[in-house]
Amino acid sequence: MQKSERLHAIEKILSEKVVTSQEELLNHLEKAGIRCTQATLSRNLRQMGVCRIPDGTGNYRYSMIAGEAECHPSEPRLNFVPVIREIIETKGMMVIKTFPGSAGTAAYYIDNSRKIEIAGTIAGDDTILLIPRDRITLRQVHSCLEMIFPGLHKQLSKTGQKTDKWIENLYKQKTKKK
């Protein structure tokens, strides 16, 4: 079984069924003829940007928050932009608002990007505190976030979040280069 086939199967199962645990997802995969360990499944879910979100009954379920984007077999899905709802700048730091249950995974991607401009993050259920290193401007941090989550500022401007002019210009410059 190739990894790409497993990723497609996971995506299909999560789009068709309500899955509340990795054990339940492993059972669905096994019924589809796909065997893997829990550790492998956990890594795959993280690579695909799968999140646990509230189901409205006080429980959580796994969700492909990234939406309709296709899973590319040659690379892990890191399309995490749609879960980021807002970025608030405050006294040299950033507060990033996400959908409930998504902050931990988004913070994981930020921390593991190993951007030297970012000292670290603290994540709750739907909020991330991003702390830049000394003498790093928030403009530099915005540029880092755009590299970690390509299309982030475009998505935020589409959803009506007010963005600084320089962010809009950054997006325009990137689209002109392509």
Coordinates of N, CA and C in Angstrom, one line a residue:
M1 N 0.8 -1.2 0.0 CA 0.0 0.0 0.0 C 0.9 1.2 0.0
Q2 N 0.7 2.1 -1.0 CA 1.5 3.3 -1.1 C 0.9 4.4 -0.2
K3 N 1.7 5.3 0.3 CA 1.2 6.4 1.1 C 0.1 7.2 0.5
S4 N 0.3 7.5 -0.8 CA -0.7 8.3 -1.5 C -2.1 7.6 -1.5
E5 N -2.1 6.3 -1.7 CA -3.4 5.6 -1.6 C -4.0 5.7 -0.2
R6 N -3.2 5.6 0.8 CA -3.7 5.7 2.2 C -4.2 7.1 2.4
L7 N -3.5 8.1 2.0 CA -4.0 9.5 2.2 C -5.3 9.7 1.5
H8 N -5.4 9.2 0.3 CA -6.7 9.3 -0.5 C -7.8 8.6 0.3
A9 N -7.6 7.4 0.8 CA -8.6 6.7 1.5 C -9.0 7.4 2.8
I10 N -8.0 8.0 3.5 CA -8.3 8.7 4.7 C -9.2 9.9 4.4
E11 N -8.9 10.6 3.3 CA -9.7 11.8 2.9 C -11.1 11.4 2.5
K12 N -11.2 10.3 1.8 CA -12.6 9.8 1.4 C -13.4 9.4 2.6
I13 N -12.8 8.7 3.6 CA -13.5 8.2 4.8 C -14.0 9.4 5.6
L14 N -13.1 10.4 5.8 CA -13.4 11.6 6.6 C -14.5 12.5 5.9
S15 N -14.5 12.4 4.6 CA -15.6 13.2 3.9 C -16.9 12.5 3.9
E16 N -16.9 11.2 4.1 CA -18.2 10.5 4.0 C -18.7 10.0 5.4
K17 N -17.9 10.0 6.4 CA -18.3 9.5 7.7 C -17.9 10.4 8.8
V18 N -18.6 10.3 9.9 CA -18.3 11.0 11.1 C -17.3 10.1 11.9
V19 N -16.1 10.5 12.1 CA -15.1 9.7 12.8 C -14.6 10.5 14.0
T20 N -14.7 9.8 15.2 CA -14.4 10.5 16.4 C -13.1 10.1 17.1
S21 N -12.5 9.0 16.5 CA -11.2 8.6 17.1 C -10.3 8.0 16.1
Q22 N -9.0 7.9 16.4 CA -8.1 7.3 15.4 C -8.4 5.8 15.3
E23 N -8.8 5.2 16.4 CA -9.1 3.8 16.4 C -10.3 3.5 15.4
E24 N -11.3 4.3 15.5 CA -12.4 4.2 14.6 C -12.0 4.4 13.1
L25 N -11.1 5.3 12.9 CA -10.6 5.5 11.5 C -9.7 4.3 11.1
L26 N -8.9 3.8 12.0 CA -8.2 2.6 11.6 C -9.1 1.4 11.2
N27 N -10.2 1.3 11.9 CA -11.2 0.2 11.6 C -11.8 0.5 10.2
H28 N -12.1 1.7 9.9 CA -12.6 2.1 8.5 C -11.6 1.8 7.5
L29 N -10.3 2.1 7.7 CA -9.3 1.8 6.8 C -9.1 0.3 6.6
E30 N -9.2 -0.5 7.7 CA -9.0 -1.9 7.6 C -10.2 -2.5 6.7
K31 N -11.4 -2.0 6.9 CA -12.5 -2.5 6.1 C -12.3 -2.2 4.6
A32 N -11.5 -1.1 4.3 CA -11.2 -0.7 3.0 C -10.0 -1.5 2.4
G33 N -9.4 -2.4 3.3 CA -8.3 -3.2 2.8 C -7.0 -2.5 3.1
I34 N -6.9 -1.5 3.9 CA -5.7 -0.7 4.2 C -5.3 -0.9 5.6
R35 N -4.1 -1.4 5.8 CA -3.6 -1.7 7.2 C -2.5 -0.7 7.4
C36 N -2.5 -0.1 8.6 CA -1.4 0.8 9.0 C -1.4 0.8 10.6
T37 N -0.3 1.3 11.1 CA -0.3 1.5 12.6 C -0.9 2.8 13.0
Q38 N -1.2 2.9 14.3 CA -1.8 4.1 14.8 C -0.8 5.3 14.7
A39 N 0.5 5.0 14.9 CA 1.6 6.0 14.8 C 1.6 6.6 13.3
T40 N 1.5 5.7 12.3 CA 1.5 6.1 10.9 C 0.3 6.9 10.6
L41 N -0.9 6.5 11.1 CA -2.1 7.2 10.9 C -2.0 8.6 11.5
S42 N -1.5 8.7 12.7 CA -1.3 10.0 13.4 C -0.5 10.9 12.6
R43 N 0.7 10.4 12.1 CA 1.5 11.3 11.2 C 0.8 11.7 10.0
N44 N 0.1 10.8 9.4 CA -0.7 11.1 8.1 C -1.7 12.2 8.4
L45 N -2.4 12.1 9.5 CA -3.4 13.1 9.8 C -2.8 14.4 10.0
R46 N -1.7 14.5 10.7 CA -1.0 15.7 10.9 C -0.5 16.3 9.6
Q47 N 0.1 15.5 8.7 CA 0.5 15.9 7.4 C -0.6 16.5 6.5
M48 N -1.7 15.9 6.6 CA -2.9 16.3 5.8 C -3.6 17.5 6.4
G49 N -3.2 17.9 7.6 CA -3.9 19.1 8.2 C -5.3 18.7 8.7
V50 N -5.5 17.5 9.1 CA -6.8 17.0 9.6 C -6.9 17.5 11.1
C51 N -8.0 18.0 11.4 CA -8.2 18.6 12.8 C -9.4 17.9 13.4
R52 N -9.4 18.0 14.7 CA -10.5 17.6 15.5 C -11.4 18.8 15.8
I53 N -12.6 18.8 15.4 CA -13.5 19.9 15.6 C -14.7 19.5 16.4
P54 N -15.3 20.5 17.1 CA -16.5 20.2 17.9 C -17.6 19.7 17.0
D55 N -18.4 18.7 17.4 CA -19.5 18.2 16.6 C -20.9 18.7 17.0
G56 N -20.9 19.6 18.0 CA -22.1 20.2 18.4 C -22.8 19.5 19.5
T57 N -22.3 18.3 19.9 CA -22.9 17.6 21.0 C -21.9 17.5 22.2
G58 N -20.8 18.3 22.2 CA -19.9 18.2 23.3 C -18.7 17.3 23.0
N59 N -18.8 16.6 21.9 CA -17.7 15.7 21.5 C -16.9 16.3 20.3
Y60 N -15.8 15.7 19.9 CA -15.0 16.1 18.8 C -15.0 15.0 17.7
R61 N -14.9 15.5 16.4 CA -14.7 14.6 15.3 C -13.6 15.1 14.4
Y62 N -13.0 14.2 13.6 CA -12.0 14.5 12.7 C -12.6 15.2 11.5
S63 N -11.9 16.2 10.9 CA -12.4 16.9 9.8 C -11.3 17.3 8.9
M64 N -11.6 17.3 7.6 CA -10.7 17.8 6.6 C -11.1 19.3 6.4
I65 N -10.6 20.1 7.4 CA -10.9 21.5 7.4 C -10.5 22.2 6.1
A66 N -9.5 21.7 5.4 CA -8.9 22.3 4.2 C -9.9 22.3 3.1
G67 N -11.0 21.6 3.2 CA -12.1 21.7 2.3 C -11.9 20.9 1.0
E68 N -12.3 21.5 -0.1 CA -12.4 20.8 -1.3 C -11.0 20.5 -2.0
A69 N -10.0 21.1 -1.5 CA -8.7 20.9 -2.2 C -8.3 19.5 -2.3
E70 N -7.7 19.1 -3.4 CA -7.4 17.8 -3.7 C -6.1 17.4 -3.0
C71 N -6.0 16.2 -2.5 CA -4.8 15.7 -1.8 C -3.8 15.2 -2.9
H72 N -2.7 15.9 -2.9 CA -1.6 15.5 -3.9 C -0.8 14.4 -3.4
P73 N -0.7 13.3 -4.1 CA 0.1 12.2 -3.7 C 1.6 12.4 -3.4
S74 N 2.2 13.4 -4.1 CA 3.6 13.6 -4.0 C 4.0 14.4 -2.8
E75 N 3.0 15.1 -2.2 CA 3.4 15.9 -1.1 C 2.3 15.9 0.0
P76 N 2.6 16.1 1.2 CA 1.6 16.1 2.3 C 0.7 17.3 2.1
R77 N -0.6 17.2 2.5 CA -1.5 18.3 2.5 C -1.2 19.2 3.7
L78 N -0.8 20.5 3.3 CA -0.5 21.5 4.4 C -1.4 22.7 4.2
N79 N -2.6 22.5 3.5 CA -3.5 23.6 3.3 C -4.3 23.9 4.5
F80 N -3.7 24.7 5.4 CA -4.3 25.0 6.7 C -4.9 26.4 6.7
V81 N -4.8 27.1 5.6 CA -5.2 28.5 5.6 C -6.7 28.7 6.0
P82 N -7.6 27.8 5.5 CA -9.0 28.1 5.9 C -9.4 28.1 7.3
V83 N -8.6 27.5 8.2 CA -8.9 27.4 9.6 C -8.5 28.7 10.3
I84 N -7.6 29.5 9.7 CA -7.2 30.7 10.4 C -8.2 31.8 10.0
R85 N -8.9 32.4 11.1 CA -9.9 33.3 10.9 C -9.5 34.8 11.0
E86 N -8.5 35.0 11.8 CA -8.2 36.4 12.1 C -6.8 36.5 12.7
I87 N -6.1 37.6 12.4 CA -4.8 37.8 13.0 C -4.8 39.2 13.6
I88 N -4.5 39.3 14.9 CA -4.6 40.5 15.7 C -3.2 40.8 16.2
E89 N -2.7 42.0 15.8 CA -1.4 42.5 16.3 C -1.5 43.2 17.6
T90 N -0.7 42.9 18.6 CA -0.7 43.5 19.9 C 0.7 43.5 20.5
K91 N 1.1 44.7 20.8 CA 2.4 45.0 21.5 C 3.5 44.0 21.1
G92 N 3.8 44.0 19.8 CA 4.9 43.2 19.3 C 4.7 41.7 19.2
M93 N 3.4 41.3 19.5 CA 3.1 39.9 19.4 C 1.9 39.8 18.4
M94 N 1.5 38.5 18.2 CA 0.3 38.3 17.3 C -0.6 37.3 18.0
V95 N -1.9 37.6 17.9 CA -2.9 36.6 18.4 C -3.6 36.1 17.1
I96 N -3.6 34.8 16.9 CA -4.2 34.2 15.7 C -5.4 33.5 16.1
K97 N -6.5 33.8 15.6 CA -7.8 33.2 15.9 C -8.1 32.1 14.8
T98 N -8.5 30.9 15.3 CA -8.8 29.8 14.4 C -10.2 29.3 14.7
F99 N -10.6 28.3 13.9 CA -11.9 27.6 14.3 C -11.6 26.7 15.5
P100 N -12.6 26.5 16.3 CA -12.4 25.6 17.5 C -11.7 24.3 17.2
G101 N -10.8 24.0 18.0 CA -10.1 22.7 17.9 C -8.9 22.7 16.9
S102 N -8.7 23.9 16.2 CA -7.6 23.9 15.2 C -6.4 24.6 15.6
A103 N -6.4 25.3 16.7 CA -5.2 26.1 17.1 C -3.9 25.3 17.3
G104 N -4.1 24.1 17.9 CA -2.9 23.3 18.2 C -2.2 22.8 17.0
T105 N -3.0 22.4 16.0 CA -2.3 22.0 14.7 C -1.7 23.1 14.0
A106 N -2.4 24.3 13.9 CA -1.8 25.4 13.2 C -0.5 25.9 14.0
A107 N -0.5 25.9 15.3 CA 0.7 26.2 16.1 C 1.8 25.2 15.8
Y108 N 1.5 24.0 15.7 CA 2.4 22.9 15.4 C 3.2 23.3 14.1
Y109 N 2.4 23.6 13.0 CA 3.1 24.0 11.8 C 3.9 25.2 11.9
I110 N 3.5 26.2 12.7 CA 4.3 27.4 12.9 C 5.6 27.1 13.6
D111 N 5.5 26.3 14.7 CA 6.7 26.0 15.5 C 7.6 25.1 14.7
N112 N 7.1 24.2 13.9 CA 8.0 23.3 13.1 C 8.5 23.8 11.8
S113 N 8.1 25.0 11.5 CA 8.6 25.7 10.3 C 10.0 26.1 10.5
R114 N 10.4 26.2 11.8 CA 11.8 26.6 12.2 C 12.2 28.0 11.6
K115 N 11.2 28.9 11.5 CA 11.5 30.2 11.1 C 12.3 30.9 12.2
I116 N 13.4 31.5 11.9 CA 14.2 32.1 12.9 C 13.6 33.4 13.5
E117 N 12.6 34.0 12.8 CA 12.0 35.2 13.3 C 11.0 34.9 14.4
I118 N 10.5 33.6 14.5 CA 9.5 33.2 15.5 C 10.1 32.5 16.6
A119 N 9.9 33.1 17.9 CA 10.5 32.4 19.1 C 9.6 31.2 19.4
G120 N 8.3 31.3 19.3 CA 7.4 30.2 19.6 C 6.0 30.6 19.6
T121 N 5.1 29.6 20.0 CA 3.7 29.8 20.0 C 3.1 29.2 21.3
I122 N 2.0 29.7 21.7 CA 1.2 29.1 22.8 C -0.2 28.9 22.2
A123 N -0.7 27.7 22.2 CA -2.0 27.4 21.6 C -3.0 27.0 22.6
G124 N -4.2 27.5 22.4 CA -5.4 27.0 23.2 C -6.3 26.2 22.2
D125 N -7.6 26.3 22.4 CA -8.5 25.5 21.5 C -8.7 26.2 20.2
D126 N -8.8 27.6 20.3 CA -9.1 28.3 19.0 C -8.3 29.6 18.9
T127 N -7.2 29.7 19.7 CA -6.4 30.9 19.8 C -4.9 30.5 19.9
I128 N -4.1 31.3 19.2 CA -2.6 31.1 19.2 C -2.0 32.4 19.6
L129 N -1.1 32.4 20.5 CA -0.2 33.5 20.8 C 1.1 33.3 20.1
L130 N 1.4 34.1 19.2 CA 2.7 34.0 18.5 C 3.7 35.0 19.0
I131 N 4.8 34.6 19.4 CA 5.8 35.5 20.0 C 7.0 35.5 19.1
P132 N 7.3 36.7 18.5 CA 8.5 36.9 17.6 C 9.7 37.0 18.5
R133 N 10.9 36.8 17.9 CA 12.2 37.0 18.5 C 12.4 38.5 18.7
D134 N 13.4 38.9 19.5 CA 13.7 40.3 19.7 C 14.1 40.9 18.4
R135 N 13.7 42.2 18.2 CA 14.1 43.0 17.0 C 13.5 42.5 15.7
I136 N 12.5 41.7 15.8 CA 11.7 41.2 14.6 C 10.4 42.0 14.5
T137 N 10.2 42.6 13.3 CA 9.0 43.3 13.2 C 7.8 42.4 12.9
L138 N 6.6 42.9 13.1 CA 5.4 42.1 12.8 C 5.3 41.9 11.3
R139 N 5.8 42.9 10.5 CA 5.8 42.7 9.1 C 6.6 41.5 8.7
Q140 N 7.7 41.3 9.3 CA 8.6 40.1 9.0 C 7.8 38.8 9.4
V141 N 7.1 38.9 10.5 CA 6.3 37.7 11.0 C 5.2 37.4 10.0
H142 N 4.5 38.5 9.5 CA 3.5 38.2 8.5 C 4.1 37.5 7.3
S143 N 5.3 38.0 6.8 CA 5.9 37.3 5.7 C 6.2 35.9 6.0
C144 N 6.6 35.6 7.2 CA 6.9 34.2 7.6 C 5.6 33.4 7.6
L145 N 4.5 33.9 8.1 CA 3.2 33.2 8.1 C 2.8 32.9 6.6
E146 N 3.0 33.9 5.7 CA 2.7 33.7 4.3 C 3.5 32.5 3.7
M147 N 4.8 32.4 4.2 CA 5.6 31.3 3.7 C 5.1 29.9 4.3
I148 N 4.7 29.9 5.5 CA 4.2 28.7 6.2 C 2.9 28.3 5.6
F149 N 2.0 29.3 5.5 CA 0.6 29.1 5.0 C 0.4 29.9 3.7
P150 N 0.9 29.4 2.5 CA 0.7 30.1 1.3 C -0.8 30.5 1.0
G151 N -1.0 31.7 0.7 CA -2.4 32.2 0.4 C -3.1 32.7 1.7
L152 N -2.5 32.7 2.8 CA -3.1 33.1 4.1 C -3.7 34.5 4.0
H153 N -2.9 35.5 3.5 CA -3.4 36.9 3.5 C -4.5 37.1 2.5
K154 N -4.4 36.4 1.4 CA -5.4 36.4 0.4 C -6.7 35.9 1.0
Q155 N -6.7 34.8 1.7 CA -7.9 34.2 2.3 C -8.5 35.1 3.3
L156 N -7.6 35.8 4.1 CA -8.1 36.7 5.2 C -8.8 37.9 4.5
S157 N -8.2 38.4 3.4 CA -8.8 39.6 2.8 C -10.2 39.2 2.1
K158 N -10.3 37.9 1.6 CA -11.5 37.4 1.1 C -12.6 37.3 2.1
T159 N -12.2 37.0 3.3 CA -13.2 36.8 4.4 C -13.6 38.1 5.1
G160 N -13.0 39.2 4.6 CA -13.4 40.5 5.2 C -12.5 41.0 6.3
Q161 N -11.5 40.3 6.6 CA -10.6 40.8 7.7 C -9.8 42.0 7.1
K162 N -9.8 43.0 7.9 CA -9.0 44.2 7.5 C -7.5 43.9 7.5
T163 N -6.8 44.2 6.5 CA -5.4 43.9 6.4 C -4.7 45.2 6.2
D164 N -3.5 45.3 6.6 CA -2.6 46.4 6.4 C -2.4 46.5 4.9
K165 N -2.1 47.7 4.4 CA -1.8 47.9 2.9 C -0.6 47.1 2.5
W166 N 0.4 47.0 3.4 CA 1.6 46.3 3.0 C 1.3 44.8 2.8
I167 N 0.4 44.3 3.5 CA 0.0 42.8 3.4 C -0.6 42.7 2.0
E168 N -1.6 43.6 1.7 CA -2.2 43.5 0.3 C -1.2 43.7 -0.8
N169 N -0.2 44.6 -0.6 CA 0.9 44.7 -1.6 C 1.7 43.5 -1.7
L170 N 2.0 42.9 -0.6 CA 2.8 41.6 -0.6 C 2.1 40.6 -1.4
Y171 N 0.8 40.4 -1.2 CA 0.0 39.5 -2.0 C 0.1 39.8 -3.5
K172 N -0.1 41.1 -3.8 CA -0.1 41.6 -5.2 C 1.2 41.3 -5.9
Q173 N 2.3 41.5 -5.1 CA 3.7 41.3 -5.7 C 3.9 39.8 -6.0
K174 N 3.4 38.9 -5.1 CA 3.6 37.5 -5.3 C 2.8 37.0 -6.5
T175 N 1.6 37.6 -6.7 CA 0.8 37.1 -7.8 C 1.3 37.6 -9.2
K176 N 2.0 38.8 -9.1 CA 2.6 39.3 -10.4 C 3.8 38.5 -10.8
K177 N 4.6 37.9 -9.8 CA 5.8 37.1 -10.1 C 5.4 35.8 -10.8
K178 N 4.2 35.3 -10.5 CA 3.8 34.0 -11.0 C 3.4 34.2 -12.4

